Amino acid sequence: GALLPFFNNRVGIDLAYYDKTTKDQILAVPISSGSGYTTRITNFGKIQNKGVELALNLTPVKGQHFGWDLTYTYSKNNNKVLELPNSLTEVQLNTAYGVDLVAMVGQPLGLIKGHTTKTTPDGRVIVNPSNGLPLVAQDKVVYGDINRKFSMGLVNKFTYDNWALGFSFDFRKGGLMYSYTSRLNYFVGNAVNTTLNDRKPFLVPNSVNEVVAPDGTVTYVENKTAVGMASIADYFNQTNNNSMSRENVIDKSFIKMRDLSLTYTFPKSMVSKISANNASLSVFGRNLFVWVPKENSFIDPEVSTFSNDLSGEFGEFGGGPSVRSFGVSLKVGF
């Protein structure tokens, strides 16, 4: 791509498309701890990435006293696993409490898999007739993947004589992440969903009991066993109810105000008295606000505690909250 200016440099467009195949990336792949190690450094197959990136620079207002500049960015990437090492069709990249981050040939890089409820052919939940808790299906299922649908950014700068006001927003849409903070909130009863039925006994919606006849014939009858007071905590605890694994994988979309700043540039006549070329005073704030989907009442989606490589895209494991920061800056140039 190349920056193309228009209208006396008041409009600029930079558009790029790429189609890139990466082979033999180096990655630490988990292995059986029975070997004496937990990971093995290996060359990691072949990955295809296709995407588009756009940057739009605008100056909507350019007056003698007042000016307005903005930059809008957009990016979208689609990837696919073409090959895995040793002719494997699936490789586990990370795992936590039965939820796995995997690479699978022919699929987007970074699928998240986990347990789900055991259901009838028409989708009704099969529960344990003794306590009303859902039974867990034998095989794990794919919840989705870690990849975002798109990312957008917006930077604004307003100037009036010697004053400048700037702020920026970041919008990232889609993708899943594992959240151990979510699991802890369900475990201790802080998650909003744990207030279901005011924490009194309840029937799992659309649930049945499985009846197996002596000849092996399977039939289903309507469930009448409520999750009792003694089992409510078990229902929301993923250790006792593995079908809750899906609740610990959340949408990592967000809109965030990255920064906000107000700057005053001192007049030349003033700074020349101290033999300076320029001087400015700024007050600023960073990471001020974040908006997330309703299902995520737990964590800033940018928090990660696993690592900085691909496996770190799995999510967070008991990470601390992100913080706002505020400051004052004085800059003097000689």
GROMACS .gro file of C-alpha atoms in nm:
model
  334
    1GLY     CA    1   0.000   0.000   0.000
    2ALA     CA    2   0.097   0.364  -0.040
    3LEU     CA    3  -0.032   0.687   0.110
    4LEU     CA    4  -0.230   0.875  -0.156
    5PRO     CA    5  -0.293   1.244  -0.073
    6PHE     CA    6  -0.589   1.440  -0.211
    7PHE     CA    7  -0.738   1.791  -0.179
    8ASN     CA    8  -0.419   1.971  -0.080
    9ASN     CA    9  -0.318   1.696   0.164
   10ARG     CA   10  -0.647   1.719   0.355
   11VAL     CA   11  -0.740   1.360   0.262
   12GLY     CA   12  -0.497   1.069   0.261
   13ILE     CA   13  -0.569   0.700   0.196
   14ASP     CA   14  -0.335   0.406   0.257
   15LEU     CA   15  -0.475   0.066   0.156
   16ALA     CA   16  -0.287  -0.265   0.167
   17TYR     CA   17  -0.383  -0.626   0.091
   18TYR     CA   18  -0.163  -0.920   0.180
   19ASP     CA   19  -0.157  -1.295   0.125
   20LYS     CA   20   0.128  -1.453   0.315
   21THR     CA   21   0.220  -1.811   0.400
   22THR     CA   22   0.450  -1.865   0.700
   23LYS     CA   23   0.637  -2.191   0.741
   24ASP     CA   24   0.820  -2.343   1.037
   25GLN     CA   25   0.742  -2.084   1.304
   26ILE     CA   26   0.917  -2.172   1.631
   27LEU     CA   27   0.672  -2.251   1.911
   28ALA     CA   28   0.672  -2.425   2.249
   29VAL     CA   29   0.419  -2.707   2.209
   30PRO     CA   30   0.286  -2.882   2.526
   31ILE     CA   31   0.386  -3.247   2.570
   32SER     CA   32   0.314  -3.512   2.833
   33SER     CA   33   0.468  -3.419   3.168
   34GLY     CA   34   0.554  -3.788   3.204
   35SER     CA   35   0.848  -3.714   2.978
   36GLY     CA   36   0.997  -3.490   3.248
   37TYR     CA   37   0.915  -3.175   3.050
   38THR     CA   38   0.595  -2.980   2.987
   39THR     CA   39   0.676  -2.829   2.645
   40ARG     CA   40   0.894  -2.897   2.343
   41ILE     CA   41   1.032  -2.629   2.111
   42THR     CA   42   0.945  -2.727   1.756
   43ASN     CA   43   0.890  -2.592   1.407
   44PHE     CA   44   0.521  -2.526   1.375
   45GLY     CA   45   0.384  -2.626   1.035
   46LYS     CA   46   0.251  -2.383   0.775
   47ILE     CA   47   0.005  -2.097   0.830
   48GLN     CA   48  -0.170  -1.885   0.567
   49ASN     CA   49  -0.269  -1.525   0.647
   50LYS     CA   50  -0.486  -1.309   0.420
   51GLY     CA   51  -0.597  -0.963   0.514
   52VAL     CA   52  -0.652  -0.598   0.445
   53GLU     CA   53  -0.532  -0.282   0.621
   54LEU     CA   54  -0.669   0.068   0.569
   55ALA     CA   55  -0.559   0.406   0.703
   56LEU     CA   56  -0.759   0.720   0.629
   57ASN     CA   57  -0.622   1.063   0.724
   58LEU     CA   58  -0.864   1.358   0.715
   59THR     CA   59  -0.847   1.729   0.793
   60PRO     CA   60  -1.216   1.828   0.802
   61VAL     CA   61  -1.140   2.179   0.929
   62LYS     CA   62  -0.829   2.384   0.859
   63GLY     CA   63  -0.890   2.745   0.971
   64GLN     CA   64  -0.676   3.033   1.086
   65HIS     CA   65  -0.755   2.961   1.451
   66PHE     CA   66  -0.934   2.626   1.464
   67GLY     CA   67  -0.830   2.295   1.311
   68TRP     CA   68  -0.947   1.934   1.321
   69ASP     CA   69  -0.742   1.631   1.213
   70LEU     CA   70  -0.847   1.268   1.239
   71THR     CA   71  -0.707   0.929   1.149
   72TYR     CA   72  -0.921   0.618   1.101
   73THR     CA   73  -0.767   0.271   1.072
   74TYR     CA   74  -0.921  -0.066   0.986
   75SER     CA   75  -0.764  -0.410   0.968
   76LYS     CA   76  -0.896  -0.759   0.908
   77ASN     CA   77  -0.702  -1.085   0.896
   78ASN     CA   78  -0.813  -1.436   0.803
   79ASN     CA   79  -0.579  -1.723   0.873
   80LYS     CA   80  -0.579  -2.096   0.814
   81VAL     CA   81  -0.360  -2.383   0.930
   82LEU     CA   82  -0.228  -2.555   0.618
   83GLU     CA   83   0.012  -2.804   0.777
   84LEU     CA   84   0.119  -2.919   1.124
   85PRO     CA   85   0.445  -3.087   1.228
   86ASN     CA   86   0.488  -3.463   1.201
   87SER     CA   87   0.177  -3.489   0.976
   88LEU     CA   88  -0.050  -3.425   1.274
   89THR     CA   89  -0.403  -3.297   1.216
   90GLU     CA   90  -0.435  -3.128   1.557
   91VAL     CA   91  -0.188  -2.981   1.808
   92GLN     CA   92  -0.268  -2.850   2.156
   93LEU     CA   93  -0.109  -2.509   2.217
   94ASN     CA   94  -0.237  -2.437   2.568
   95THR     CA   95  -0.485  -2.570   2.821
   96ALA     CA   96  -0.655  -2.476   3.148
   97TYR     CA   97  -0.906  -2.683   3.346
   98GLY     CA   98  -1.009  -2.889   3.045
   99VAL     CA   99  -1.039  -2.596   2.805
  100ASP     CA  100  -0.787  -2.621   2.520
  101LEU     CA  101  -0.631  -2.390   2.264
  102VAL     CA  102  -0.557  -2.598   1.955
  103ALA     CA  103  -0.435  -2.573   1.600
  104MET     CA  104  -0.627  -2.788   1.355
  105VAL     CA  105  -0.546  -2.841   0.988
  106GLY     CA  106  -0.790  -2.662   0.760
  107GLN     CA  107  -0.923  -2.440   1.039
  108PRO     CA  108  -0.841  -2.089   1.168
  109LEU     CA  109  -0.535  -2.085   1.391
  110GLY     CA  110  -0.631  -2.093   1.758
  111LEU     CA  111  -0.952  -2.290   1.808
  112ILE     CA  112  -1.085  -2.309   2.165
  113LYS     CA  113  -1.234  -2.646   2.262
  114GLY     CA  114  -1.398  -2.765   2.579
  115HIS     CA  115  -1.665  -2.979   2.739
  116THR     CA  116  -2.035  -2.936   2.679
  117THR     CA  117  -2.358  -3.083   2.808
  118LYS     CA  118  -2.477  -3.423   2.701
  119THR     CA  119  -2.791  -3.378   2.493
  120THR     CA  120  -3.058  -3.578   2.318
  121PRO     CA  121  -3.062  -3.593   1.936
  122ASP     CA  122  -3.310  -3.301   1.939
  123GLY     CA  123  -3.095  -3.090   2.173
  124ARG     CA  124  -3.253  -3.140   2.519
  125VAL     CA  125  -3.015  -3.142   2.818
  126ILE     CA  126  -2.966  -3.480   2.986
  127VAL     CA  127  -2.924  -3.450   3.363
  128ASN     CA  128  -2.826  -3.675   3.649
  129PRO     CA  129  -3.155  -3.796   3.802
  130SER     CA  130  -3.001  -3.804   4.150
  131ASN     CA  131  -2.903  -3.435   4.173
  132GLY     CA  132  -3.041  -3.261   3.864
  133LEU     CA  133  -2.695  -3.156   3.739
  134PRO     CA  134  -2.625  -3.178   3.363
  135LEU     CA  135  -2.432  -3.476   3.236
  136VAL     CA  136  -2.123  -3.399   3.029
  137ALA     CA  137  -2.078  -3.517   2.671
  138GLN     CA  138  -1.788  -3.754   2.615
  139ASP     CA  139  -1.620  -3.550   2.341
  140LYS     CA  140  -1.514  -3.188   2.357
  141VAL     CA  141  -1.654  -2.940   2.107
  142VAL     CA  142  -1.516  -2.630   1.937
  143TYR     CA  143  -1.648  -2.312   2.100
  144GLY     CA  144  -1.493  -2.083   1.838
  145ASP     CA  145  -1.152  -1.929   1.779
  146ILE     CA  146  -0.933  -1.650   1.913
  147ASN     CA  147  -0.925  -1.444   1.594
  148ARG     CA  148  -1.093  -1.107   1.575
  149LYS     CA  149  -1.337  -1.027   1.295
  150PHE     CA  150  -1.179  -0.684   1.258
  151SER     CA  151  -1.007  -0.400   1.443
  152MET     CA  152  -1.067  -0.026   1.408
  153GLY     CA  153  -0.901   0.282   1.551
  154LEU     CA  154  -0.997   0.651   1.560
  155VAL     CA  155  -0.764   0.935   1.656
  156ASN     CA  156  -0.892   1.294   1.682
  157LYS     CA  157  -0.699   1.614   1.737
  158PHE     CA  158  -0.860   1.956   1.775
  159THR     CA  159  -0.651   2.273   1.784
  160TYR     CA  160  -0.748   2.629   1.873
  161ASP     CA  161  -0.465   2.878   1.862
  162ASN     CA  162  -0.216   2.750   2.124
  163TRP     CA  163  -0.446   2.477   2.263
  164ALA     CA  164  -0.476   2.117   2.144
  165LEU     CA  165  -0.723   1.850   2.255
  166GLY     CA  166  -0.657   1.491   2.146
  167PHE     CA  167  -0.822   1.157   2.213
  168SER     CA  168  -0.830   0.812   2.055
  169PHE     CA  169  -1.055   0.507   2.054
  170ASP     CA  170  -0.978   0.143   1.977
  171PHE     CA  171  -1.252  -0.101   1.868
  172ARG     CA  172  -1.175  -0.471   1.839
  173LYS     CA  173  -1.458  -0.702   1.740
  174GLY     CA  174  -1.491  -1.075   1.792
  175GLY     CA  175  -1.268  -1.359   1.905
  176LEU     CA  176  -1.287  -1.576   2.217
  177MET     CA  177  -1.061  -1.593   2.521
  178TYR     CA  178  -1.034  -1.819   2.824
  179SER     CA  179  -1.088  -1.635   3.152
  180TYR     CA  180  -0.984  -1.795   3.480
  181THR     CA  181  -1.118  -1.481   3.649
  182SER     CA  182  -1.459  -1.581   3.512
  183ARG     CA  183  -1.417  -1.931   3.653
  184LEU     CA  184  -1.330  -1.790   3.996
  185ASN     CA  185  -1.632  -1.559   3.992
  186TYR     CA  186  -1.863  -1.851   3.921
  187PHE     CA  187  -1.687  -2.061   4.186
  188VAL     CA  188  -1.738  -1.806   4.466
  189GLY     CA  189  -2.082  -1.688   4.348
  190ASN     CA  190  -1.986  -1.340   4.228
  191ALA     CA  191  -2.096  -1.396   3.869
  192VAL     CA  192  -2.438  -1.244   3.794
  193ASN     CA  193  -2.562  -1.575   3.648
  194THR     CA  194  -2.519  -1.745   3.987
  195THR     CA  195  -2.822  -1.553   4.114
  196LEU     CA  196  -3.046  -1.771   3.894
  197ASN     CA  197  -3.387  -1.818   4.063
  198ASP     CA  198  -3.265  -1.613   4.358
  199ARG     CA  199  -3.033  -1.905   4.443
  200LYS     CA  200  -3.326  -2.131   4.528
  201PRO     CA  201  -3.370  -2.483   4.382
  202PHE     CA  202  -3.433  -2.484   4.006
  203LEU     CA  203  -3.486  -2.726   3.719
  204VAL     CA  204  -3.230  -2.713   3.442
  205PRO     CA  205  -3.428  -2.570   3.146
  206ASN     CA  206  -3.534  -2.816   2.877
  207SER     CA  207  -3.389  -3.112   3.067
  208VAL     CA  208  -3.462  -3.484   3.057
  209ASN     CA  209  -3.351  -3.806   3.219
  210GLU     CA  210  -3.201  -4.085   3.012
  211VAL     CA  211  -3.356  -4.430   3.059
  212VAL     CA  212  -3.170  -4.735   2.928
  213ALA     CA  213  -3.375  -5.053   2.898
  214PRO     CA  214  -3.221  -5.399   2.959
  215ASP     CA  215  -3.203  -5.452   2.583
  216GLY     CA  216  -3.004  -5.129   2.544
  217THR     CA  217  -3.292  -4.920   2.409
  218VAL     CA  218  -3.257  -4.555   2.514
  219THR     CA  219  -3.558  -4.336   2.590
  220TYR     CA  220  -3.594  -3.995   2.754
  221VAL     CA  221  -3.840  -3.874   3.015
  222GLU     CA  222  -3.900  -3.523   3.140
  223ASN     CA  223  -3.668  -3.433   3.426
  224LYS     CA  224  -3.835  -3.357   3.758
  225THR     CA  225  -3.522  -3.343   3.977
  226ALA     CA  226  -3.439  -2.988   4.076
  227VAL     CA  227  -3.086  -2.872   4.148
  228GLY     CA  228  -3.117  -2.852   4.527
  229MET     CA  229  -2.971  -2.604   4.772
  230ALA     CA  230  -2.677  -2.833   4.844
  231SER     CA  231  -2.595  -2.863   4.471
  232ILE     CA  232  -2.638  -2.504   4.348
  233ALA     CA  233  -2.272  -2.422   4.414
  234ASP     CA  234  -2.175  -2.744   4.232
  235TYR     CA  235  -2.382  -2.640   3.929
  236PHE     CA  236  -2.179  -2.321   3.881
  237ASN     CA  237  -1.844  -2.478   3.977
  238GLN     CA  238  -1.672  -2.604   3.663
  239THR     CA  239  -1.486  -2.870   3.863
  240ASN     CA  240  -1.817  -3.036   3.958
  241ASN     CA  241  -2.010  -2.941   3.644
  242ASN     CA  242  -1.775  -2.957   3.347
  243SER     CA  243  -2.044  -2.827   3.113
  244MET     CA  244  -1.980  -2.485   3.273
  245SER     CA  245  -1.651  -2.470   3.083
  246ARG     CA  246  -1.825  -2.274   2.809
  247GLU     CA  247  -1.911  -1.996   3.056
  248ASN     CA  248  -1.539  -1.948   3.122
  249VAL     CA  249  -1.471  -1.868   2.757
  250ILE     CA  250  -1.585  -1.516   2.679
  251ASP     CA  251  -1.612  -1.275   2.386
  252LYS     CA  252  -1.302  -1.053   2.392
  253SER     CA  253  -1.456  -0.765   2.195
  254PHE     CA  254  -1.407  -0.416   2.337
  255ILE     CA  255  -1.417  -0.046   2.267
  256LYS     CA  256  -1.153   0.143   2.463
  257MET     CA  257  -1.063   0.509   2.504
  258ARG     CA  258  -0.688   0.477   2.475
  259ASP     CA  259  -0.593   0.828   2.577
  260LEU     CA  260  -0.711   1.184   2.630
  261SER     CA  261  -0.480   1.486   2.642
  262LEU     CA  262  -0.499   1.864   2.662
  263THR     CA  263  -0.188   2.060   2.559
  264TYR     CA  264  -0.096   2.427   2.576
  265THR     CA  265   0.194   2.545   2.360
  266PHE     CA  266   0.361   2.851   2.503
  267PRO     CA  267   0.404   3.152   2.268
  268LYS     CA  268   0.744   3.197   2.103
  269SER     CA  269   0.781   3.535   2.272
  270MET     CA  270   0.758   3.368   2.611
  271VAL     CA  271   0.992   3.071   2.553
  272SER     CA  272   1.256   3.286   2.384
  273LYS     CA  273   1.317   3.453   2.719
  274ILE     CA  274   1.470   3.127   2.843
  275SER     CA  275   1.653   3.072   2.512
  276ALA     CA  276   1.421   2.786   2.419
  277ASN     CA  277   1.282   2.708   2.076
  278ASN     CA  278   0.950   2.571   2.202
  279ALA     CA  279   0.770   2.462   2.518
  280SER     CA  280   0.439   2.293   2.596
  281LEU     CA  281   0.246   2.173   2.900
  282SER     CA  282   0.012   1.871   2.879
  283VAL     CA  283  -0.225   1.688   3.109
  284PHE     CA  284  -0.324   1.338   2.999
  285GLY     CA  285  -0.504   1.018   3.091
  286ARG     CA  286  -0.460   0.671   2.943
  287ASN     CA  287  -0.680   0.361   2.940
  288LEU     CA  288  -0.965   0.570   3.078
  289PHE     CA  289  -1.275   0.376   2.970
  290VAL     CA  290  -1.354   0.032   2.828
  291TRP     CA  291  -1.684  -0.104   2.700
  292VAL     CA  292  -1.726  -0.484   2.671
  293PRO     CA  293  -2.010  -0.727   2.584
  294LYS     CA  294  -2.264  -0.794   2.858
  295GLU     CA  295  -2.135  -1.149   2.905
  296ASN     CA  296  -1.797  -1.014   3.016
  297SER     CA  297  -1.829  -0.858   3.361
  298PHE     CA  298  -1.493  -1.000   3.464
  299ILE     CA  299  -1.180  -0.866   3.295
  300ASP     CA  300  -1.023  -0.622   3.051
  301PRO     CA  301  -0.986  -0.842   2.738
  302GLU     CA  302  -0.633  -0.714   2.682
  303VAL     CA  303  -0.511  -0.869   3.007
  304SER     CA  304  -0.309  -1.185   2.943
  305THR     CA  305  -0.100  -1.386   3.187
  306PHE     CA  306   0.006  -1.683   2.977
  307SER     CA  307   0.287  -1.550   2.756
  308ASN     CA  308   0.367  -1.314   2.472
  309ASP     CA  309   0.359  -1.576   2.194
  310LEU     CA  310   0.066  -1.746   2.022
  311SER     CA  311  -0.022  -1.946   2.335
  312GLY     CA  312  -0.066  -1.615   2.518
  313GLU     CA  313  -0.363  -1.541   2.294
  314PHE     CA  314  -0.549  -1.811   2.490
  315GLY     CA  315  -0.661  -1.549   2.744
  316GLU     CA  316  -0.588  -1.482   3.110
  317PHE     CA  317  -0.532  -1.689   3.421
  318GLY     CA  318  -0.619  -1.485   3.729
  319GLY     CA  319  -0.471  -1.166   3.587
  320GLY     CA  320  -0.487  -0.839   3.777
  321PRO     CA  321  -0.712  -0.563   3.646
  322SER     CA  322  -0.572  -0.314   3.399
  323VAL     CA  323  -0.516   0.035   3.538
  324ARG     CA  324  -0.588   0.393   3.438
  325SER     CA  325  -0.301   0.637   3.442
  326PHE     CA  326  -0.290   1.014   3.464
  327GLY     CA  327  -0.002   1.255   3.426
  328VAL     CA  328   0.136   1.598   3.355
  329SER     CA  329   0.409   1.657   3.098
  330LEU     CA  330   0.627   1.963   3.042
  331LYS     CA  331   0.834   1.962   2.722
  332VAL     CA  332   1.100   2.222   2.642
  333GLY     CA  333   1.303   2.221   2.321
  334PHE     CA  334   1.632   2.407   2.276
   0.00000   0.00000   0.00000
